[in-house]
mmCIF file of C-alpha atoms and ligand atoms in Angstrom:
data_model
loop_
_atom_site.group_PDB
_atom_site.id
_atom_site.type_symbol
_atom_site.label_atom_id
_atom_site.label_comp_id
_atom_site.label_asym_id
_atom_site.label_seq_id
_atom_site.Cartn_x
_atom_site.Cartn_y
_atom_site.Cartn_z
ATOM 1 C CA MET A 1 -8.677 -6.921 -22.263
ATOM 2 C CA ILE A 2 -10.036 -5.560 -19.015
ATOM 3 C CA ILE A 3 -9.177 -7.340 -15.786
ATOM 4 C CA THR A 4 -11.409 -6.307 -12.925
ATOM 5 C CA ASP A 5 -13.033 -7.667 -9.761
ATOM 6 C CA GLN A 6 -16.642 -8.581 -8.978
ATOM 7 C CA ASN A 7 -17.379 -5.372 -7.043
ATOM 8 C CA ILE A 8 -16.091 -3.072 -9.768
ATOM 9 C CA ASP A 9 -17.838 -5.103 -12.445
ATOM 10 C CA ARG A 10 -21.136 -4.796 -10.534
ATOM 11 C CA LEU A 11 -20.758 -1.045 -9.954
ATOM 12 C CA TYR A 12 -19.057 0.089 -13.160
ATOM 13 C CA GLY A 13 -19.364 -2.823 -15.633
ATOM 14 C CA SER A 14 -21.827 -0.873 -17.794
ATOM 15 C CA HIS A 15 -19.015 1.610 -18.584
ATOM 16 C CA PHE A 16 -16.957 -1.104 -20.251
ATOM 17 C CA ALA A 17 -19.744 -3.331 -21.562
ATOM 18 C CA ASN A 18 -18.247 -3.344 -25.085
ATOM 19 C CA PHE A 19 -14.816 -4.573 -24.032
ATOM 20 C CA ASN A 20 -13.508 -8.068 -23.427
ATOM 21 C CA LYS A 21 -13.185 -8.624 -19.707
ATOM 22 C CA ILE A 22 -11.995 -11.120 -17.132
ATOM 23 C CA VAL A 23 -13.629 -10.787 -13.723
ATOM 24 C CA ILE A 24 -11.828 -12.116 -10.651
ATOM 25 C CA GLY A 25 -12.875 -12.385 -6.990
ATOM 26 C CA THR A 26 -12.111 -9.807 -4.327
ATOM 27 C CA GLY A 27 -9.723 -9.434 -1.441
ATOM 28 C CA GLU A 28 -6.143 -10.235 -0.561
ATOM 29 C CA LYS A 29 -6.890 -13.988 -0.572
ATOM 30 C CA ILE A 30 -7.154 -14.035 -4.375
ATOM 31 C CA LYS A 31 -3.671 -12.583 -4.973
ATOM 32 C CA THR A 32 -2.402 -16.071 -5.744
ATOM 33 C CA GLN A 33 -0.881 -18.237 -8.453
ATOM 34 C CA THR A 34 -4.294 -19.890 -8.892
ATOM 35 C CA THR A 35 -5.817 -16.557 -9.948
ATOM 36 C CA VAL A 36 -2.873 -15.882 -12.271
ATOM 37 C CA GLU A 37 -3.393 -19.286 -13.919
ATOM 38 C CA TYR A 38 -7.135 -18.611 -14.241
ATOM 39 C CA ILE A 39 -6.473 -15.259 -15.962
ATOM 40 C CA ILE A 40 -3.879 -16.745 -18.319
ATOM 41 C CA GLU A 41 -6.292 -19.523 -19.296
ATOM 42 C CA GLU A 42 -8.988 -16.932 -19.972
ATOM 43 C CA LEU A 43 -6.552 -14.824 -22.030
ATOM 44 C CA LEU A 44 -5.887 -17.887 -24.183
ATOM 45 C CA ASN A 45 -9.586 -18.832 -24.390
ATOM 46 C CA LYS A 46 -10.388 -15.325 -25.601
ATOM 47 C CA GLY A 47 -7.688 -15.419 -28.267
ATOM 48 C CA CYS A 48 -5.295 -12.902 -26.714
ATOM 49 C CA ASP A 49 -1.755 -12.638 -28.032
ATOM 50 C CA ARG A 50 1.265 -10.331 -27.982
ATOM 51 C CA HIS A 51 -0.877 -7.523 -29.462
ATOM 52 C CA THR A 52 -3.338 -7.553 -26.558
ATOM 53 C CA PHE A 53 -3.402 -4.563 -24.214
ATOM 54 C CA ILE A 54 -4.430 -5.258 -20.595
ATOM 55 C CA VAL A 55 -6.216 -2.649 -18.475
ATOM 56 C CA GLY A 56 -6.552 -3.446 -14.775
ATOM 57 C CA VAL A 57 -9.635 -1.683 -13.396
ATOM 58 C CA GLY A 58 -9.721 -1.881 -9.621
ATOM 59 C CA GLY A 59 -7.886 -1.416 -6.352
ATOM 60 C CA GLY A 60 -4.406 -2.551 -5.399
ATOM 61 C CA VAL A 61 -5.281 -6.241 -5.631
ATOM 62 C CA VAL A 62 -6.502 -6.009 -9.235
ATOM 63 C CA CYS A 63 -3.627 -3.692 -10.252
ATOM 64 C CA ASP A 64 -0.975 -5.942 -8.656
ATOM 65 C CA ILE A 65 -2.346 -9.066 -10.373
ATOM 66 C CA ALA A 66 -3.133 -7.440 -13.733
ATOM 67 C CA GLY A 67 0.345 -5.854 -13.880
ATOM 68 C CA PHE A 68 1.953 -9.176 -12.984
ATOM 69 C CA VAL A 69 -0.006 -11.184 -15.561
ATOM 70 C CA ALA A 70 0.700 -8.583 -18.257
ATOM 71 C CA SER A 71 4.408 -8.744 -17.388
ATOM 72 C CA VAL A 72 4.712 -12.516 -17.765
ATOM 73 C CA PHE A 73 2.085 -13.407 -20.423
ATOM 74 C CA MET A 74 4.012 -14.159 -23.626
ATOM 75 C CA ARG A 75 7.070 -12.542 -21.985
ATOM 76 C CA GLY A 76 5.208 -9.314 -21.421
ATOM 77 C CA ILE A 77 2.453 -7.284 -23.058
ATOM 78 C CA PRO A 78 1.623 -3.601 -22.425
ATOM 79 C CA PHE A 79 -0.786 -2.600 -19.694
ATOM 80 C CA GLY A 80 -2.443 0.331 -17.945
ATOM 81 C CA PHE A 81 -4.500 0.875 -14.800
ATOM 82 C CA VAL A 82 -7.773 2.543 -13.885
ATOM 83 C CA SER A 83 -7.167 2.866 -10.176
ATOM 84 C CA THR A 84 -10.348 2.767 -8.120
ATOM 85 C CA THR A 85 -9.335 2.916 -4.435
ATOM 86 C CA LEU A 86 -7.547 5.734 -2.621
ATOM 87 C CA LEU A 87 -4.792 3.297 -1.712
ATOM 88 C CA SER A 88 -4.174 2.234 -5.277
ATOM 89 C CA GLN A 89 -4.388 5.815 -6.575
ATOM 90 C CA VAL A 90 -1.685 7.134 -4.217
ATOM 91 C CA ASP A 91 0.349 3.991 -3.799
ATOM 92 C CA ALA A 92 -0.240 0.596 -5.456
ATOM 93 C CA SER A 93 -0.519 1.786 -9.063
ATOM 94 C CA ILE A 94 2.637 3.922 -8.839
ATOM 95 C CA GLY A 95 6.190 2.685 -8.764
ATOM 96 C CA GLY A 96 6.154 -0.390 -10.986
ATOM 97 C CA LYS A 97 5.806 -3.133 -8.372
ATOM 98 C CA ASN A 98 3.429 -5.915 -9.469
ATOM 99 C CA GLY A 99 3.061 -9.230 -7.742
ATOM 100 C CA ILE A 100 1.202 -11.912 -5.868
ATOM 101 C CA ASN A 101 1.383 -13.533 -2.439
ATOM 102 C CA PHE A 102 2.859 -16.977 -1.847
ATOM 103 C CA LYS A 103 2.226 -19.284 1.124
ATOM 104 C CA GLY A 104 1.255 -16.433 3.409
ATOM 105 C CA PHE A 105 4.098 -14.131 2.329
ATOM 106 C CA LYS A 106 2.891 -10.884 0.816
ATOM 107 C CA ASN A 107 4.082 -9.989 -2.672
ATOM 108 C CA LEU A 108 6.775 -12.662 -2.598
ATOM 109 C CA ILE A 109 6.514 -13.316 -6.346
ATOM 110 C CA GLY A 110 6.613 -10.273 -8.569
ATOM 111 C CA VAL A 111 8.264 -7.979 -11.063
ATOM 112 C CA PHE A 112 9.171 -4.328 -11.504
ATOM 113 C CA ASN A 113 7.328 -3.094 -14.589
ATOM 114 C CA HIS A 114 5.465 0.173 -15.161
ATOM 115 C CA PRO A 115 1.980 0.607 -16.650
ATOM 116 C CA LEU A 116 1.734 2.833 -19.723
ATOM 117 C CA PHE A 117 -0.896 4.944 -17.938
ATOM 118 C CA VAL A 118 -2.746 5.264 -14.656
ATOM 119 C CA ILE A 119 -6.181 6.873 -14.584
ATOM 120 C CA CYS A 120 -7.457 8.069 -11.213
ATOM 121 C CA ASP A 121 -11.106 9.107 -11.299
ATOM 122 C CA ILE A 122 -11.883 10.683 -7.935
ATOM 123 C CA ASN A 123 -15.627 10.191 -8.467
ATOM 124 C CA MET A 124 -15.118 6.431 -8.239
ATOM 125 C CA LEU A 125 -14.024 6.875 -4.619
ATOM 126 C CA LYS A 126 -17.622 7.817 -3.772
ATOM 127 C CA THR A 127 -18.690 4.162 -3.918
ATOM 128 C CA LEU A 128 -15.711 2.982 -1.880
ATOM 129 C CA PRO A 129 -16.623 1.616 1.580
ATOM 130 C CA ILE A 130 -15.548 4.116 4.267
ATOM 131 C CA GLU A 131 -13.181 1.580 5.857
ATOM 132 C CA GLU A 132 -11.332 1.264 2.527
ATOM 133 C CA LEU A 133 -11.145 5.045 2.213
ATOM 134 C CA LYS A 134 -9.641 5.276 5.691
ATOM 135 C CA SER A 135 -7.180 2.501 4.868
ATOM 136 C CA GLY A 136 -5.959 4.502 1.865
ATOM 137 C CA LEU A 137 -5.770 7.661 3.934
ATOM 138 C CA VAL A 138 -3.262 5.966 6.242
ATOM 139 C CA GLU A 139 -0.884 5.597 3.280
ATOM 140 C CA VAL A 140 -1.397 9.280 2.460
ATOM 141 C CA ILE A 141 -0.516 10.125 6.084
ATOM 142 C CA LYS A 142 2.553 7.888 5.762
ATOM 143 C CA HIS A 143 3.701 9.792 2.663
ATOM 144 C CA SER A 144 3.285 13.113 4.489
ATOM 145 C CA ILE A 145 5.325 11.892 7.484
ATOM 146 C CA ILE A 146 8.081 10.771 5.105
ATOM 147 C CA ASN A 147 8.450 13.968 3.150
ATOM 148 C CA GLN A 148 5.596 16.451 3.304
ATOM 149 C CA PRO A 149 4.929 18.263 6.608
ATOM 150 C CA LYS A 150 2.491 20.646 4.873
ATOM 151 C CA GLY A 151 0.586 17.624 3.553
ATOM 152 C CA PHE A 152 0.210 16.378 7.131
ATOM 153 C CA ASP A 153 -1.232 19.757 8.216
ATOM 154 C CA PHE A 154 -3.551 19.696 5.177
ATOM 155 C CA ILE A 155 -5.007 16.336 6.275
ATOM 156 C CA VAL A 156 -5.481 17.554 9.871
ATOM 157 C CA LYS A 157 -7.297 20.707 8.667
ATOM 158 C CA ASN A 158 -9.414 19.074 5.954
ATOM 159 C CA LEU A 159 -10.301 15.718 7.444
ATOM 160 C CA ASP A 160 -14.079 16.115 7.144
ATOM 161 C CA ASP A 161 -13.856 17.170 3.485
ATOM 162 C CA ILE A 162 -11.510 14.278 2.756
ATOM 163 C CA LEU A 163 -13.799 11.711 4.359
ATOM 164 C CA SER A 164 -16.820 13.105 2.529
ATOM 165 C CA ILE A 165 -14.880 13.011 -0.804
ATOM 166 C CA ASP A 166 -14.939 16.717 -1.559
ATOM 167 C CA ILE A 167 -13.517 16.642 -5.096
ATOM 168 C CA SER A 168 -11.137 19.621 -4.955
ATOM 169 C CA THR A 169 -9.809 18.606 -1.521
ATOM 170 C CA ILE A 170 -9.179 15.019 -2.656
ATOM 171 C CA GLN A 171 -7.586 16.279 -5.864
ATOM 172 C CA LYS A 172 -4.972 18.251 -3.907
ATOM 173 C CA LEU A 173 -4.484 15.384 -1.478
ATOM 174 C CA LEU A 174 -3.890 12.944 -4.348
ATOM 175 C CA MET A 175 -1.544 15.173 -6.334
ATOM 176 C CA ASP A 176 0.640 15.896 -3.277
ATOM 177 C CA SER A 177 0.726 12.319 -2.096
ATOM 178 C CA ILE A 178 1.453 10.864 -5.546
ATOM 179 C CA GLN A 179 4.325 13.355 -5.865
ATOM 180 C CA VAL A 180 5.988 11.995 -2.706
ATOM 181 C CA LYS A 181 5.960 8.442 -4.050
ATOM 182 C CA MET A 182 7.001 9.470 -7.573
ATOM 183 C CA ASP A 183 9.978 11.486 -6.288
ATOM 184 C CA ILE A 184 11.212 8.590 -4.191
ATOM 185 C CA VAL A 185 10.726 5.981 -6.936
ATOM 186 C CA ALA A 186 12.508 8.244 -9.452
ATOM 187 C CA LYS A 187 15.572 8.249 -7.156
ATOM 188 C CA ASP A 188 15.562 4.537 -6.341
ATOM 189 C CA GLU A 189 13.246 2.343 -8.417
ATOM 190 C CA LYS A 190 14.558 -1.038 -7.234
ATOM 191 C CA GLU A 191 14.555 -0.223 -3.513
ATOM 192 C CA SER A 192 18.242 -0.278 -2.761
ATOM 193 C CA GLY A 193 18.092 2.812 -0.534
ATOM 194 C CA GLU A 194 15.720 5.784 -0.582
ATOM 195 C CA ARG A 195 12.642 3.708 -1.573
ATOM 196 C CA LYS A 196 12.930 1.764 1.680
ATOM 197 C CA LYS A 197 11.526 4.882 3.369
ATOM 198 C CA LEU A 198 8.132 3.949 1.906
ATOM 199 C CA ASN A 199 8.172 0.997 4.319
ATOM 200 C CA LEU A 200 7.601 3.436 7.191
ATOM 201 C CA GLY A 201 5.284 1.750 9.698
ATOM 202 C CA HIS A 202 5.140 -1.392 7.547
ATOM 203 C CA THR A 203 7.745 -3.588 9.314
ATOM 204 C CA ILE A 204 5.579 -3.603 12.431
ATOM 205 C CA GLY A 205 2.325 -3.011 10.499
ATOM 206 C CA HIS A 206 2.662 -6.122 8.320
ATOM 207 C CA ALA A 207 3.355 -8.224 11.425
ATOM 208 C CA ILE A 208 0.214 -6.819 13.088
ATOM 209 C CA GLU A 209 -1.817 -7.324 9.888
ATOM 210 C CA SER A 210 -0.931 -11.000 9.637
ATOM 211 C CA THR A 211 -1.345 -11.675 13.371
ATOM 212 C CA GLU A 212 -4.540 -9.704 14.066
ATOM 213 C CA ARG A 213 -5.980 -10.285 10.570
ATOM 214 C CA ILE A 214 -7.242 -6.694 10.306
ATOM 215 C CA PRO A 215 -7.355 -4.544 7.131
ATOM 216 C CA HIS A 216 -3.964 -3.439 5.817
ATOM 217 C CA GLY A 217 -4.432 0.293 6.478
ATOM 218 C CA PHE A 218 -5.655 -0.306 10.023
ATOM 219 C CA ALA A 219 -2.564 -2.370 10.779
ATOM 220 C CA ILE A 220 -0.295 0.262 9.235
ATOM 221 C CA ALA A 221 -1.981 2.925 11.378
ATOM 222 C CA LYS A 222 -0.940 0.955 14.474
ATOM 223 C CA GLY A 223 2.485 0.376 12.912
ATOM 224 C CA LEU A 224 2.955 4.131 12.378
ATOM 225 C CA ILE A 225 2.120 4.928 15.992
ATOM 226 C CA MET A 226 4.411 2.181 17.326
ATOM 227 C CA THR A 227 7.189 3.359 14.999
ATOM 228 C CA ALA A 228 6.763 6.930 16.262
ATOM 229 C CA LYS A 229 6.933 5.735 19.893
ATOM 230 C CA LEU A 230 9.953 3.595 19.115
ATOM 231 C CA SER A 231 11.670 6.553 17.407
ATOM 232 C CA GLN A 232 10.957 8.721 20.448
ATOM 233 C CA GLN A 233 12.284 6.062 22.873
ATOM 234 C CA ALA A 234 15.463 5.869 20.795
ATOM 235 C CA GLY A 235 15.852 9.659 21.075
ATOM 236 C CA PHE A 236 15.225 10.409 17.384
ATOM 237 C CA CYS A 237 11.969 12.376 17.618
ATOM 238 C CA ASN A 238 10.140 14.332 20.298
ATOM 239 C CA GLU A 239 6.948 13.545 22.188
ATOM 240 C CA GLU A 240 4.996 16.165 20.245
ATOM 241 C CA THR A 241 5.633 14.261 16.997
ATOM 242 C CA VAL A 242 4.252 11.066 18.540
ATOM 243 C CA ARG A 243 1.243 12.963 19.894
ATOM 244 C CA ARG A 244 0.404 14.548 16.535
ATOM 245 C CA ILE A 245 0.591 11.244 14.652
ATOM 246 C CA SER A 246 -1.480 9.370 17.269
ATOM 247 C CA SER A 247 -4.052 12.133 17.484
ATOM 248 C CA LEU A 248 -4.558 12.297 13.686
ATOM 249 C CA ILE A 249 -5.028 8.528 13.525
ATOM 250 C CA LYS A 250 -7.431 8.656 16.496
ATOM 251 C CA SER A 251 -9.434 11.417 14.837
ATOM 252 C CA ILE A 252 -10.020 9.132 11.822
ATOM 253 C CA ASP A 253 -11.408 6.642 14.320
ATOM 254 C CA LEU A 254 -8.795 4.026 13.554
ATOM 255 C CA PRO A 255 -7.471 1.601 16.181
ATOM 256 C CA THR A 256 -4.254 2.729 17.845
ATOM 257 C CA THR A 257 -3.196 -0.118 20.143
ATOM 258 C CA THR A 258 -2.350 -3.775 19.605
ATOM 259 C CA ASP A 259 -2.512 -6.920 21.734
ATOM 260 C CA VAL A 260 0.162 -8.603 19.636
ATOM 261 C CA SER A 261 3.189 -9.512 21.774
ATOM 262 C CA THR A 262 6.793 -8.570 21.029
ATOM 263 C CA GLN A 263 7.518 -12.282 20.452
ATOM 264 C CA GLN A 264 4.764 -12.552 17.846
ATOM 265 C CA LEU A 265 5.939 -9.374 16.107
ATOM 266 C CA ILE A 266 9.579 -10.469 16.037
ATOM 267 C CA GLY A 267 8.563 -13.988 14.911
ATOM 268 C CA PHE A 268 6.846 -12.503 11.892
ATOM 269 C CA ILE A 269 9.530 -9.893 11.154
ATOM 270 C CA GLN A 270 12.115 -12.700 11.148
ATOM 271 C CA LYS A 271 10.386 -14.157 8.096
ATOM 272 C CA ASP A 272 10.108 -10.766 6.353
ATOM 273 C CA LYS A 273 11.495 -10.931 2.817
ATOM 274 C CA LYS A 274 12.982 -7.478 3.323
ATOM 275 C CA LYS A 275 15.414 -8.531 6.051
ATOM 276 C CA ASN A 276 19.005 -8.808 4.957
ATOM 277 C CA LEU A 277 21.533 -11.186 6.606
ATOM 278 C CA GLY A 278 19.559 -11.125 9.845
ATOM 279 C CA LYS A 279 19.290 -7.329 9.855
ATOM 280 C CA ILE A 280 16.319 -5.080 9.245
ATOM 281 C CA ASP A 281 16.381 -1.650 7.638
ATOM 282 C CA PHE A 282 13.936 0.002 10.008
ATOM 283 C CA ILE A 283 12.490 3.391 9.104
ATOM 284 C CA MET A 284 12.735 5.823 12.029
ATOM 285 C CA ILE A 285 10.942 9.157 12.332
ATOM 286 C CA LYS A 286 12.951 12.312 13.055
ATOM 287 C CA LYS A 287 10.031 14.696 12.683
ATOM 288 C CA ILE A 288 6.931 14.987 10.529
ATOM 289 C CA GLY A 289 8.418 15.340 7.040
ATOM 290 C CA GLU A 290 11.722 13.611 7.837
ATOM 291 C CA VAL A 291 12.512 9.929 8.280
ATOM 292 C CA PHE A 292 15.703 7.913 7.977
ATOM 293 C CA ILE A 293 16.860 4.310 7.605
ATOM 294 C CA LYS A 294 18.337 2.674 10.703
ATOM 295 C CA THR A 295 19.782 -0.808 10.265
ATOM 296 C CA LEU A 296 19.045 -2.942 13.326
ATOM 297 C CA THR A 297 19.688 -6.546 14.294
ATOM 298 C CA LEU A 298 16.529 -8.462 15.206
ATOM 299 C CA LYS A 299 17.709 -8.447 18.851
ATOM 300 C CA GLU A 300 18.074 -4.649 18.803
ATOM 301 C CA LEU A 301 14.625 -4.287 17.258
ATOM 302 C CA GLU A 302 13.150 -6.687 19.831
ATOM 303 C CA ASN A 303 14.659 -4.609 22.681
ATOM 304 C CA LYS A 304 13.288 -1.418 21.180
ATOM 305 C CA ILE A 305 9.801 -2.915 20.755
ATOM 306 C CA ASN A 306 9.945 -4.194 24.359
ATOM 307 C CA ASN A 307 10.694 -0.633 25.511
ATOM 308 C CA ILE A 308 7.451 0.726 24.111
ATOM 309 C CA PHE A 309 5.097 -1.969 25.410
HETATM 310 N N1 NAD B 401 2.286 -2.530 -5.957
HETATM 311 C C1 NAD B 401 2.479 -1.700 -4.962
HETATM 312 O O1 NAD B 401 3.407 -0.885 -4.957
HETATM 313 C C2 NAD B 401 1.531 -1.727 -3.796
HETATM 314 C C3 NAD B 401 1.563 -0.702 -2.847
HETATM 315 C C4 NAD B 401 0.642 -0.740 -1.821
HETATM 316 C C5 NAD B 401 -0.290 -1.773 -1.739
HETATM 317 N N2 NAD B 401 -0.296 -2.748 -2.683
HETATM 318 C C6 NAD B 401 -1.264 -3.839 -2.632
HETATM 319 O O2 NAD B 401 -2.563 -3.292 -2.761
HETATM 320 C C7 NAD B 401 -3.488 -4.218 -2.200
HETATM 321 C C8 NAD B 401 -4.552 -3.468 -1.442
HETATM 322 O O3 NAD B 401 -5.211 -2.609 -2.334
HETATM 323 P P1 NAD B 401 -6.593 -1.900 -1.965
HETATM 324 O O4 NAD B 401 -6.511 -1.355 -0.601
HETATM 325 O O5 NAD B 401 -6.921 -1.014 -3.087
HETATM 326 O O6 NAD B 401 -7.587 -3.132 -1.811
HETATM 327 P P2 NAD B 401 -8.526 -3.924 -2.861
HETATM 328 O O7 NAD B 401 -7.990 -3.894 -4.218
HETATM 329 O O8 NAD B 401 -8.734 -5.265 -2.222
HETATM 330 O O9 NAD B 401 -9.884 -3.101 -2.826
HETATM 331 C C9 NAD B 401 -10.592 -3.018 -1.610
HETATM 332 C C10 NAD B 401 -12.057 -3.379 -1.786
HETATM 333 O O10 NAD B 401 -12.724 -2.271 -2.381
HETATM 334 C C11 NAD B 401 -13.448 -2.692 -3.545
HETATM 335 N N3 NAD B 401 -13.402 -1.549 -4.447
HETATM 336 C C12 NAD B 401 -12.372 -1.105 -5.169
HETATM 337 N N4 NAD B 401 -12.667 0.051 -5.749
HETATM 338 C C13 NAD B 401 -13.935 0.349 -5.410
HETATM 339 C C14 NAD B 401 -14.822 1.432 -5.708
HETATM 340 N N5 NAD B 401 -14.430 2.478 -6.437
HETATM 341 N N6 NAD B 401 -16.081 1.387 -5.205
HETATM 342 C C15 NAD B 401 -16.469 0.339 -4.429
HETATM 343 N N7 NAD B 401 -15.684 -0.690 -4.091
HETATM 344 C C16 NAD B 401 -14.425 -0.685 -4.589
HETATM 345 C C17 NAD B 401 -12.720 -3.919 -4.025
HETATM 346 O O11 NAD B 401 -13.579 -4.738 -4.786
HETATM 347 C C18 NAD B 401 -12.317 -4.569 -2.691
HETATM 348 O O12 NAD B 401 -13.400 -5.297 -2.166
HETATM 349 C C19 NAD B 401 -2.686 -5.176 -1.344
HETATM 350 O O13 NAD B 401 -2.650 -6.433 -1.957
HETATM 351 C C20 NAD B 401 -1.297 -4.568 -1.316
HETATM 352 O O14 NAD B 401 -0.270 -5.534 -1.228
HETATM 353 C C21 NAD B 401 0.589 -2.747 -3.711
#
């Protein structure tokens, strides 16, 4: 059973015309229990059972929902992904996290469960809207800041080829970036330590995303720059590191500043499911290729954010 969204069905439906399929809407707004119920009803209507195999064909939204449904339908059936956005190829389809949003909280309901395969066809990125490509590229930049300084240089040098989807350039970009996430997940699947590093830029980025209502990658781009500034203010990284990160993000033509106030950011972070007994594991940057976890109280984080405004 293929689970896909309307855009993918319109563009690529002819490739899976002979398969059973369930087509859902698009966008973050459909990552809900209502969509899960709709899919489960359709699975039943179409006679699916424990022997059914689900293939999610789409971006992170489709993969997150398809993986979640497959994990709970009849206590779990096998599944795989055909990942169709840059973001889902380097990030969402790797690492076993599947889930849906609940009452405005992202990915609040979910499971850890790995697909049996992930297929990444670079050619499919050619139909991806440029804004979506850039959004995915921000996650690739994030991976390089975490653990791959050469990957960061590669993006700086090959930006035009990346944005015009030169196949061999994207292939290297994907392989390197996927490796960063796979290495981290292999060390810490359930996010008790090392995996938290993948939240780089996301504590602030998620708060910006929900307040400014801009695309995920754009918000994370701002979150990365603010995190770099905050790390510099705290004495953990130098000014050159901040300059290089800001200048790469600027050269992709992504927004770099936010009008969101410290109070709004802290208000949102307070509700973050990842905070623990009032404390936040904030990911600081030491240099490009090295980050570390710094546990802060909300008050400490608020003071640090105030320092960079
Ligand atoms: N599970 C995880 O570990 C993880 C990690 C990161 C992000 N995510 C989740 O991923 C989601 C975002 O994923 P996304 O950025 O891929 O967004 P998306 O799935 O919403 O896709 C973006 C848009 O591009 C369209 N699209 C997809 N592939 C296309 C193609 N090849 N050609 C043309 N259009 C195409 C989609 O229909 C959609 O309109 C978020 O919900 C986020 O929470 C999950």
